Structure formats: structure tokens, C-alpha cells
Tab-separated table of C-alpha atoms in Angstrom:
chain	number	residue	atom	x	y	z
A	22	MET	CA	0.000	0.000	0.000
A	23	ASN	CA	1.548	3.299	-1.025
A	24	SER	CA	1.785	6.330	1.254
A	25	HIS	CA	-0.892	8.212	-0.694
A	26	ILE	CA	-3.548	5.584	0.044
A	27	LYS	CA	-2.376	5.355	3.663
A	28	ARG	CA	-2.741	9.154	3.882
A	29	TRP	CA	-6.389	9.001	2.802
A	30	ILE	CA	-7.242	6.004	5.011
A	31	THR	CA	-5.765	7.742	8.057
A	32	GLY	CA	-7.770	10.866	7.263
A	33	ILE	CA	-10.988	8.915	6.747
A	34	ILE	CA	-10.574	7.264	10.156
A	35	ALA	CA	-9.336	10.286	12.103
A	36	LEU	CA	-11.617	13.053	10.844
A	37	PRO	CA	-14.969	11.471	11.850
A	38	THR	CA	-13.565	10.878	15.333
A	39	ILE	CA	-12.550	14.520	15.680
A	40	PHE	CA	-15.850	15.731	14.221
A	41	ALA	CA	-17.852	13.489	16.595
A	42	VAL	CA	-16.038	14.881	19.648
A	43	LEU	CA	-16.504	18.435	18.373
A	44	ILE	CA	-20.221	18.081	17.630
A	45	TYR	CA	-21.433	15.676	20.298
A	46	GLY	CA	-18.724	15.720	22.968
A	47	SER	CA	-18.659	17.931	26.054
A	48	GLU	CA	-16.040	20.625	26.582
A	49	MET	CA	-14.236	18.183	28.895
A	50	ALA	CA	-14.184	15.533	26.163
A	51	PHE	CA	-12.811	18.062	23.685
A	52	THR	CA	-10.157	19.128	26.213
A	53	ALA	CA	-9.209	15.479	26.710
A	54	LEU	CA	-8.786	15.113	22.927
A	55	VAL	CA	-6.530	18.195	22.819
A	56	VAL	CA	-4.482	16.870	25.761
A	57	LEU	CA	-3.978	13.521	23.993
A	58	LEU	CA	-2.806	15.294	20.825
A	59	VAL	CA	-0.479	17.510	22.885
A	60	LEU	CA	1.030	14.525	24.708
A	61	GLY	CA	1.639	12.747	21.409
A	62	ALA	CA	3.235	15.838	19.861
A	63	VAL	CA	5.370	16.592	22.938
A	64	THR	CA	6.585	12.978	23.014
A	65	GLU	CA	7.675	13.295	19.380
A	66	TYR	CA	9.293	16.668	20.125
A	67	ASN	CA	11.171	15.140	23.083
A	68	ASN	CA	12.416	12.260	20.936
A	69	MET	CA	13.708	14.715	18.332
A	70	VAL	CA	15.432	17.345	20.464
A	71	PHE	CA	16.686	15.377	23.486
A	72	ALA	CA	19.338	12.709	23.497
A	73	GLU	CA	18.946	9.376	25.293
A	74	GLY	CA	18.233	9.843	28.987
A	75	LEU	CA	17.274	13.336	30.139
A	76	TYR	CA	14.154	11.795	31.629
A	77	TRP	CA	13.541	14.750	33.943
A	78	GLU	CA	13.371	17.186	31.035
A	79	LYS	CA	11.161	14.875	28.980
A	80	GLY	CA	8.846	14.327	31.952
A	81	GLU	CA	8.625	18.055	32.663
A	82	GLY	CA	7.461	18.696	29.095
A	83	LEU	CA	4.761	16.033	29.369
A	84	VAL	CA	3.450	17.240	32.747
A	85	ILE	CA	3.249	20.842	31.547
A	86	GLY	CA	1.660	19.537	28.353
A	87	VAL	CA	-1.279	18.375	30.489
A	88	LEU	CA	-1.420	21.410	32.792
A	89	ILE	CA	-1.607	24.169	30.158
A	90	PRO	CA	-4.645	22.826	28.213
A	91	LEU	CA	-6.297	21.907	31.516
A	92	ALA	CA	-5.784	25.477	32.762
A	93	ALA	CA	-7.319	26.833	29.555
A	94	TYR	CA	-10.373	24.647	30.182
A	95	LEU	CA	-10.727	25.378	33.913
A	96	GLY	CA	-9.852	29.064	34.082
A	97	GLY	CA	-9.486	30.497	30.597
A	98	ILE	CA	-6.577	32.544	29.363
A	99	HIS	CA	-5.720	34.081	32.757
A	100	LEU	CA	-5.167	30.732	34.500
A	101	GLU	CA	-3.378	29.468	31.398
A	102	LEU	CA	-0.954	32.419	31.498
A	103	ALA	CA	-0.355	31.796	35.217
A	104	VAL	CA	0.512	28.146	34.531
A	105	VAL	CA	2.874	29.150	31.699
A	106	THR	CA	4.592	31.724	33.921
A	107	PHE	CA	5.087	29.445	36.912
A	108	SER	CA	6.088	26.532	34.676
A	109	LEU	CA	8.980	28.626	33.411
A	110	ILE	CA	10.018	29.492	36.981
A	111	ILE	CA	9.798	25.867	38.114
A	112	ILE	CA	11.774	24.579	35.107
A	113	PHE	CA	14.681	26.857	35.969
A	114	LEU	CA	14.481	26.063	39.699
A	115	LEU	CA	14.648	22.348	38.902
A	116	PHE	CA	17.600	23.041	36.610
A	117	LEU	CA	19.284	24.841	39.505
A	118	LEU	CA	18.683	21.932	41.893
A	119	ARG	CA	20.100	19.391	39.426
A	120	PHE	CA	23.173	21.478	38.672
A	121	LYS	CA	26.332	19.730	39.891
A	122	GLY	CA	29.075	22.074	38.763
A	123	GLY	CA	31.332	21.917	35.742
A	124	SER	CA	30.423	23.620	32.502
A	125	ILE	CA	26.976	25.192	32.369
A	126	SER	CA	24.578	24.726	29.479
A	127	ILE	CA	21.014	25.997	29.473
A	128	ALA	CA	20.207	24.015	26.324
A	129	ALA	CA	18.125	21.366	28.120
A	130	PRO	CA	15.836	23.714	30.139
A	131	GLY	CA	15.675	25.986	27.096
A	132	LYS	CA	14.338	23.096	25.005
A	133	VAL	CA	11.721	22.315	27.670
A	134	VAL	CA	10.524	25.945	27.741
A	135	PHE	CA	10.491	26.210	23.948
A	136	GLY	CA	8.592	22.929	23.752
A	137	PHE	CA	5.766	23.907	26.126
A	138	ILE	CA	5.322	27.287	24.440
A	139	TYR	CA	5.476	25.765	20.967
A	140	ILE	CA	3.025	22.895	21.472
A	141	PRO	CA	0.771	22.952	24.597
A	142	LEU	CA	0.341	26.738	24.685
A	143	MET	CA	-0.421	27.028	20.961
A	144	MET	CA	-2.775	24.014	20.994
A	145	SER	CA	-4.632	25.294	24.059
A	146	TYR	CA	-6.058	28.101	21.906
A	147	LEU	CA	-8.357	25.452	20.455
A	148	ILE	CA	-9.920	25.114	23.907
A	149	LEU	CA	-10.176	28.892	24.300
A	150	MET	CA	-11.687	29.139	20.822
A	151	ARG	CA	-14.383	26.615	21.674
A	152	GLY	CA	-15.455	28.901	24.527
A	153	LEU	CA	-16.157	31.773	22.120
A	154	GLU	CA	-19.580	32.513	20.673
A	155	GLU	CA	-20.092	29.958	17.866
A	156	GLY	CA	-16.840	28.409	19.046
A	157	THR	CA	-17.475	25.019	17.444
A	158	VAL	CA	-18.106	26.670	14.070
A	159	TRP	CA	-14.876	28.639	14.462
A	160	ILE	CA	-12.933	25.436	15.101
A	161	PHE	CA	-14.408	23.800	11.990
A	162	PHE	CA	-13.554	26.954	10.034
A	163	THR	CA	-9.950	26.746	11.285
A	164	LEU	CA	-9.662	23.070	10.354
A	165	VAL	CA	-11.028	23.805	6.867
A	166	LEU	CA	-8.538	26.659	6.487
A	167	ALA	CA	-5.627	24.378	7.391
A	168	PHE	CA	-6.623	21.156	5.657
A	169	SER	CA	-7.996	22.619	2.415
A	170	GLY	CA	-4.664	24.413	2.013
A	171	ASP	CA	-2.670	21.257	2.801
A	172	ILE	CA	-4.630	19.183	0.290
A	173	SER	CA	-4.352	21.828	-2.450
A	174	ALA	CA	-0.619	22.259	-1.837
A	175	PHE	CA	-0.080	18.494	-1.995
A	176	TYR	CA	-1.829	17.960	-5.326
A	177	VAL	CA	-0.674	21.183	-7.019
A	178	GLY	CA	2.894	20.533	-5.887
A	179	LYS	CA	2.769	16.911	-7.096
A	180	SER	CA	1.245	17.920	-10.443
A	181	ILE	CA	3.159	21.017	-11.526
A	182	GLY	CA	5.618	21.817	-8.732
A	183	LYS	CA	9.101	22.531	-10.085
A	184	ARG	CA	10.677	25.456	-8.250
A	185	LYS	CA	11.813	24.622	-4.713
A	186	LEU	CA	10.562	26.976	-2.034
A	187	LEU	CA	13.233	26.528	0.666
A	188	PRO	CA	15.283	23.452	-0.279
A	189	ASP	CA	17.667	23.839	2.665
A	190	VAL	CA	14.710	23.472	5.037
A	191	SER	CA	12.270	21.223	3.169
A	192	SER	CA	13.124	19.543	-0.130
A	193	GLY	CA	9.512	18.645	-0.949
A	194	LYS	CA	7.867	22.077	-0.906
A	195	THR	CA	7.574	24.078	-4.095
A	196	VAL	CA	6.562	27.598	-5.047
A	197	GLU	CA	3.715	26.185	-7.119
A	198	GLY	CA	2.498	24.078	-4.186
A	199	THR	CA	2.550	27.146	-1.940
A	200	ILE	CA	0.448	29.088	-4.437
A	201	GLY	CA	-1.942	26.130	-4.467
A	202	LEU	CA	-2.010	26.252	-0.671
A	203	LEU	CA	-2.995	29.942	-0.646
A	204	GLY	CA	-5.713	29.395	-3.251
A	205	GLY	CA	-7.007	26.242	-1.568
A	206	SER	CA	-7.218	27.855	1.866
A	207	ILE	CA	-9.032	30.940	0.596
A	208	ALA	CA	-11.432	28.820	-1.480
A	209	GLY	CA	-12.080	26.511	1.481
A	210	CYS	CA	-12.782	29.444	3.807
A	211	VAL	CA	-15.130	31.129	1.312
A	212	ILE	CA	-17.066	27.918	0.601
A	213	PHE	CA	-17.358	27.194	4.341
A	214	LYS	CA	-18.559	30.744	4.962
A	215	PHE	CA	-21.397	30.415	2.422
A	216	LEU	CA	-22.408	26.899	3.497
A	217	PHE	CA	-22.062	26.985	7.292
A	218	PHE	CA	-21.026	30.413	8.565
A	219	PRO	CA	-23.249	33.168	7.067
A	220	ALA	CA	-22.517	35.495	10.008
A	221	LEU	CA	-18.872	35.763	8.865
A	222	SER	CA	-18.346	38.460	6.236
A	223	LEU	CA	-16.754	37.557	2.908
A	224	VAL	CA	-13.891	40.002	3.532
A	225	HIS	CA	-13.036	38.372	6.864
A	226	ALA	CA	-13.230	34.890	5.323
A	227	ILE	CA	-10.783	35.883	2.563
A	228	LEU	CA	-8.377	37.665	4.948
A	229	LEU	CA	-8.409	34.754	7.384
A	230	GLY	CA	-7.772	32.318	4.538
A	231	LEU	CA	-4.949	34.397	3.095
A	232	VAL	CA	-3.042	35.259	6.275
A	233	GLY	CA	-3.841	31.948	7.938
A	234	SER	CA	-2.485	29.955	5.011
A	235	VAL	CA	0.772	31.952	5.052
A	236	LEU	CA	1.137	31.362	8.788
A	237	GLY	CA	0.325	27.683	8.327
A	238	GLN	CA	3.048	27.339	5.708
A	239	LEU	CA	5.498	29.063	8.028
A	240	GLY	CA	4.467	26.726	10.842
A	241	ASP	CA	5.138	23.762	8.582
A	242	LEU	CA	8.564	25.121	7.634
A	243	CYS	CA	9.459	25.881	11.252
A	244	GLU	CA	8.706	22.286	12.251
A	245	SER	CA	10.838	21.169	9.291
A	246	THR	CA	13.790	23.075	10.760
A	247	ILE	CA	13.416	21.094	13.996
A	248	LYS	CA	13.375	17.838	12.034
A	249	ARG	CA	16.313	18.942	9.911
A	250	ALA	CA	18.295	19.913	13.023
A	251	SER	CA	17.415	16.554	14.582
A	252	GLY	CA	18.251	14.544	11.466
A	253	VAL	CA	14.818	12.940	11.024
A	254	LYS	CA	12.381	12.901	8.115
A	255	ASP	CA	9.154	12.637	10.134
A	256	SER	CA	8.432	13.629	13.731
A	257	GLY	CA	6.938	10.166	14.340
A	258	PHE	CA	5.088	7.291	12.736
A	259	LEU	CA	1.694	7.127	14.467
A	260	LEU	CA	-0.248	8.499	11.471
A	261	PRO	CA	0.446	6.320	8.412
A	262	GLY	CA	0.937	8.436	5.294
A	263	HIS	CA	1.249	11.624	7.352
A	264	GLY	CA	4.208	10.848	9.603
A	265	GLY	CA	3.803	11.864	13.220
A	266	ILE	CA	1.212	13.822	15.161
A	267	LEU	CA	3.423	16.921	15.147
A	268	ASP	CA	3.715	16.632	11.356
A	269	ARG	CA	-0.079	16.896	11.182
A	270	LEU	CA	-0.351	19.728	13.725
A	271	ASP	CA	2.560	21.917	12.590
A	272	SER	CA	0.497	24.345	10.507
A	273	LEU	CA	-2.368	24.417	13.027
A	274	LEU	CA	0.055	25.489	15.774
A	275	PHE	CA	0.439	28.833	14.000
A	276	ILE	CA	-3.069	29.135	12.534
A	277	VAL	CA	-5.132	28.520	15.681
A	278	PRO	CA	-3.764	31.465	17.766
A	279	PHE	CA	-4.085	33.737	14.722
A	280	VAL	CA	-7.755	32.872	14.154
A	281	TYR	CA	-8.463	33.223	17.886
A	282	TYR	CA	-6.926	36.705	18.168
A	283	TYR	CA	-8.384	37.834	14.824
A	284	ASN	CA	-11.771	36.967	16.256
A	285	MET	CA	-11.007	38.719	19.554
A	286	PHE	CA	-9.438	41.930	18.253
A	287	VAL	CA	-10.615	42.436	14.668
A	288	ILE	CA	-14.093	40.990	14.367
A	289	LYS	CA	-15.368	41.888	17.860
């Protein structure tokens, strides 16, 4: 079975599960889904950036990966910010307690802090978004923005892609595929607006699709730099045809906070 078929089978199995939790599940069930995705992505991140051992650092990332989404669910953005702030303090205090002299390197605690800002904090905006007015519709809109762009980029790039976008970072991405991504995201957002989200203006749908798709591409490229620095092709192998969980979430990590704050500061 080739990777293309595996990609579609994985999507066909995963998407109904996510949709069912979004439509029929409680906020707690949705939070639990986000926590599971965060734990999977943080585990892959740990495997890429940390060497063998370093169990304390890996464990710290996983514990904070549970606490930040849980804080977003229990107390909103204020409790979430408090958890992020005190997590940073605790990480450095634990680093201080484990320090045994010799040369000093802050690489390990730095990777922990980067990891919990990069994954749990960014993903927790999904939970905050669900708490907004028409929050479930906004989450579907965000998923359409991300996935319609991904699908368009994949097929346009495979069909006519010739000019490499950033070959030193990602050898597979092309200029043509990126143009397909922009067009696919905007088209997906506009179609979704007319079918399911009439309250959203056409101008906002187009702007969200345009800027969101650019941010999503940048999120994808940023994750590629982590993989390139770690010497791996995929972040993991749990999603056949897609690679790892972080490979599937990389664009969403940048798109979700953007859509949330666009809603908060531009639309309202």
C-alpha cells in the first residue's frame, strides 16, 4: 500500500472521530482530545530534540503539556498564562537543583521551555476558541482553512511543482504548491462561509484564509527546521501516510492562535 492511500485512510478514520467529539462531545471531552494530541506531539518533540536519557526534562514537558490545556479549560486565558509563567520558573528552579558544577549549558531547560510554548500553549487556543460565541463553528472553520490548504498544496505541488521553495529546510515544498495552498485555503474558507457560517463576512473569510495559510506554511517550515536539526524525516510514525502527530499539527500550531486573536481583536 503506497503512502498516498495510507494518507487518505488515516484521514478517513481520524476526521470522523474529531468531528464526533466536536459536535457531540462535552467541553471536557474536547479538552481530553486536545491533551492527547499535545502529549503525542510533545513525546515526538522530546524524541527529536533530546538525546537518550534526560528523563527529567522529557517528563517536565509532558506534565506541563497536560497542565496548560487543563488550565485553559478550567480558568481560561488568565489561568493558562499563570501556569505558563510558573512553569517557566519551576523549570529553571529544577535546573538549579540538578546542577552539579562543571560547565553550564542551558540548552536542556531551554528546550523544555520552547517545547511547552510551541506545542501545549499554541494548541490550548483550540480550547479557548471553543469557549467563544459559535466556538465550534470557528474550530471547523480553522480546520477547513488548514486542511484545504494542505490538500491543495499536496496535489498542485505533485502535479506542476518545479521550483523549490526553501530546499535547505524542506526539499519537498515548491513555489507552485505554496500558491496552491494559498488558493485552496481561501477557497475553502469562502465555501465554508457560504455553506455553514453566514454570520462571517466575505472580507473576513478571505483575509483569514490568506493570512492563515501563510502562517500555516510558516508553521510547517518551522517544524521542518526542527526535524532537519534533529536529522529525522518525520516527527513520528503514528499516522500512516502523514508521519507523526506533530507533522499533522505543525500548521495548526500557528493558525489557531491567529484565528483566535483575529476573532477577539478584529471581528469583535
